[in-house]
Short mmCIF file of C-alpha atoms and ligand atoms in Angstrom, two decimals:
data_model
loop_
_atom_site.label_atom_id
_atom_site.label_comp_id
_atom_site.label_asym_id
_atom_site.label_seq_id
_atom_site.Cartn_x
_atom_site.Cartn_y
_atom_site.Cartn_z
CA MET N 28 -14.70 -0.75 21.83
CA PHE N 29 -11.62 -2.97 20.85
CA VAL N 30 -9.19 -4.40 23.34
CA ILE N 31 -6.27 -5.52 22.05
CA LEU N 32 -4.44 -8.39 24.04
CA GLY N 33 -1.20 -10.41 23.38
CA LEU N 34 1.94 -11.70 24.29
CA SER N 35 5.18 -9.56 23.62
CA ASP N 36 8.98 -10.22 24.23
CA SER N 37 11.01 -7.37 25.93
CA LYS N 38 14.55 -6.74 24.67
CA PRO N 39 16.54 -9.68 26.28
CA GLU N 40 18.94 -8.82 29.29
CA ILE N 41 22.50 -9.43 28.31
CA THR N 42 25.25 -9.84 31.12
CA LYS N 43 28.78 -11.16 30.43
CA SER N 44 29.63 -13.75 32.46
CA THR N 45 32.75 -14.65 34.21
CA GLU N 46 32.88 -17.99 32.67
CA TYR N 47 35.57 -18.57 30.01
CA ILE N 48 34.28 -21.45 27.84
CA ASN N 49 35.62 -23.32 24.80
CA CYS N 50 32.56 -23.27 22.59
CA PRO N 51 31.89 -26.75 21.12
CA ASN N 52 29.98 -25.15 18.15
CA CYS N 53 32.55 -22.47 16.90
CA ASN N 54 35.72 -23.23 18.84
CA ASN N 55 36.09 -19.96 20.40
CA GLN N 56 37.20 -19.30 23.66
CA ARG N 57 35.30 -16.42 25.25
CA PHE N 58 33.52 -15.03 28.10
CA TRP N 59 29.76 -16.30 27.54
CA ASN N 60 26.77 -14.20 27.74
CA LEU N 61 24.01 -14.66 30.39
CA ILE N 62 20.61 -14.02 28.72
CA HIS N 63 17.28 -13.29 30.21
CA GLU N 64 14.50 -13.30 27.88
CA ARG N 65 10.88 -11.99 29.26
CA THR N 66 7.59 -12.62 27.80
CA ASN N 67 5.05 -10.15 28.93
CA PHE N 68 1.20 -10.08 28.53
CA SER N 69 0.49 -6.84 26.86
CA LEU N 70 -2.78 -4.72 26.38
CA PHE N 71 -2.78 -2.28 23.51
CA PHE N 72 0.81 -3.22 22.96
CA LEU N 73 2.14 -1.99 26.27
CA PRO N 74 3.53 -4.74 28.58
CA VAL N 75 1.46 -5.27 31.77
CA PHE N 76 2.91 -8.11 33.74
CA PRO N 77 5.79 -10.89 32.84
CA VAL N 78 4.05 -14.31 31.97
CA LYS N 79 7.53 -16.32 31.00
CA ASP N 80 11.12 -16.00 31.87
CA LYS N 81 13.83 -17.76 29.66
CA TYR N 82 17.41 -17.74 30.96
CA TYR N 83 20.33 -18.72 28.70
CA ILE N 84 24.16 -18.98 28.69
CA ALA N 85 25.26 -18.50 25.26
CA CYS N 86 28.23 -18.08 23.08
CA PRO N 87 28.90 -14.49 22.18
CA VAL N 88 30.19 -15.45 18.94
CA CYS N 89 27.66 -17.67 17.25
CA ASN N 90 24.90 -17.74 20.05
CA TYR N 91 25.18 -21.51 20.60
CA GLY N 92 24.33 -22.20 24.24
CA ASN N 93 22.11 -23.98 26.84
CA GLN N 94 19.02 -22.96 28.69
CA LEU N 95 19.61 -22.30 32.54
CA THR N 96 17.25 -22.71 35.38
CA LYS N 97 16.26 -19.30 37.16
CA ILE N 98 18.24 -20.66 40.09
CA GLU N 99 21.09 -21.34 37.91
CA TYR N 100 21.05 -18.14 36.24
CA ALA N 101 20.89 -16.40 39.70
CA GLU N 102 23.93 -18.19 40.78
CA ARG N 103 25.92 -16.73 38.02
CA ILE N 104 24.64 -13.29 38.45
CA ASN N 105 25.60 -13.41 42.09
CA LYS N 106 28.99 -14.68 41.35
CA ILE N 107 29.55 -11.56 38.79
CA TYR N 108 28.40 -8.97 41.17
CA GLY N 109 29.59 -10.88 44.33
CA ASN N 110 26.43 -10.68 46.28
ZN1 ZN K 12 30.41 -20.10 19.52
#
């Protein structure tokens, strides 16, 4: 019997942040995107459980950005939704 195991990336979750940032790369002023990327352990190509989370804040024009910690990301999300 074949068992197919692997890692798969789920579609990144993108939230518009409330931070209006002047991008040092493309010089546009925009509300940057908060991005949550998740890598899942998968079985037969179906995601079973998450193994790695990555968080970023990035320019919506050129995708230049910085990686965030989970805490930094959560603080920004909380600011948007007012929790
Ligand atoms: Zn940019």
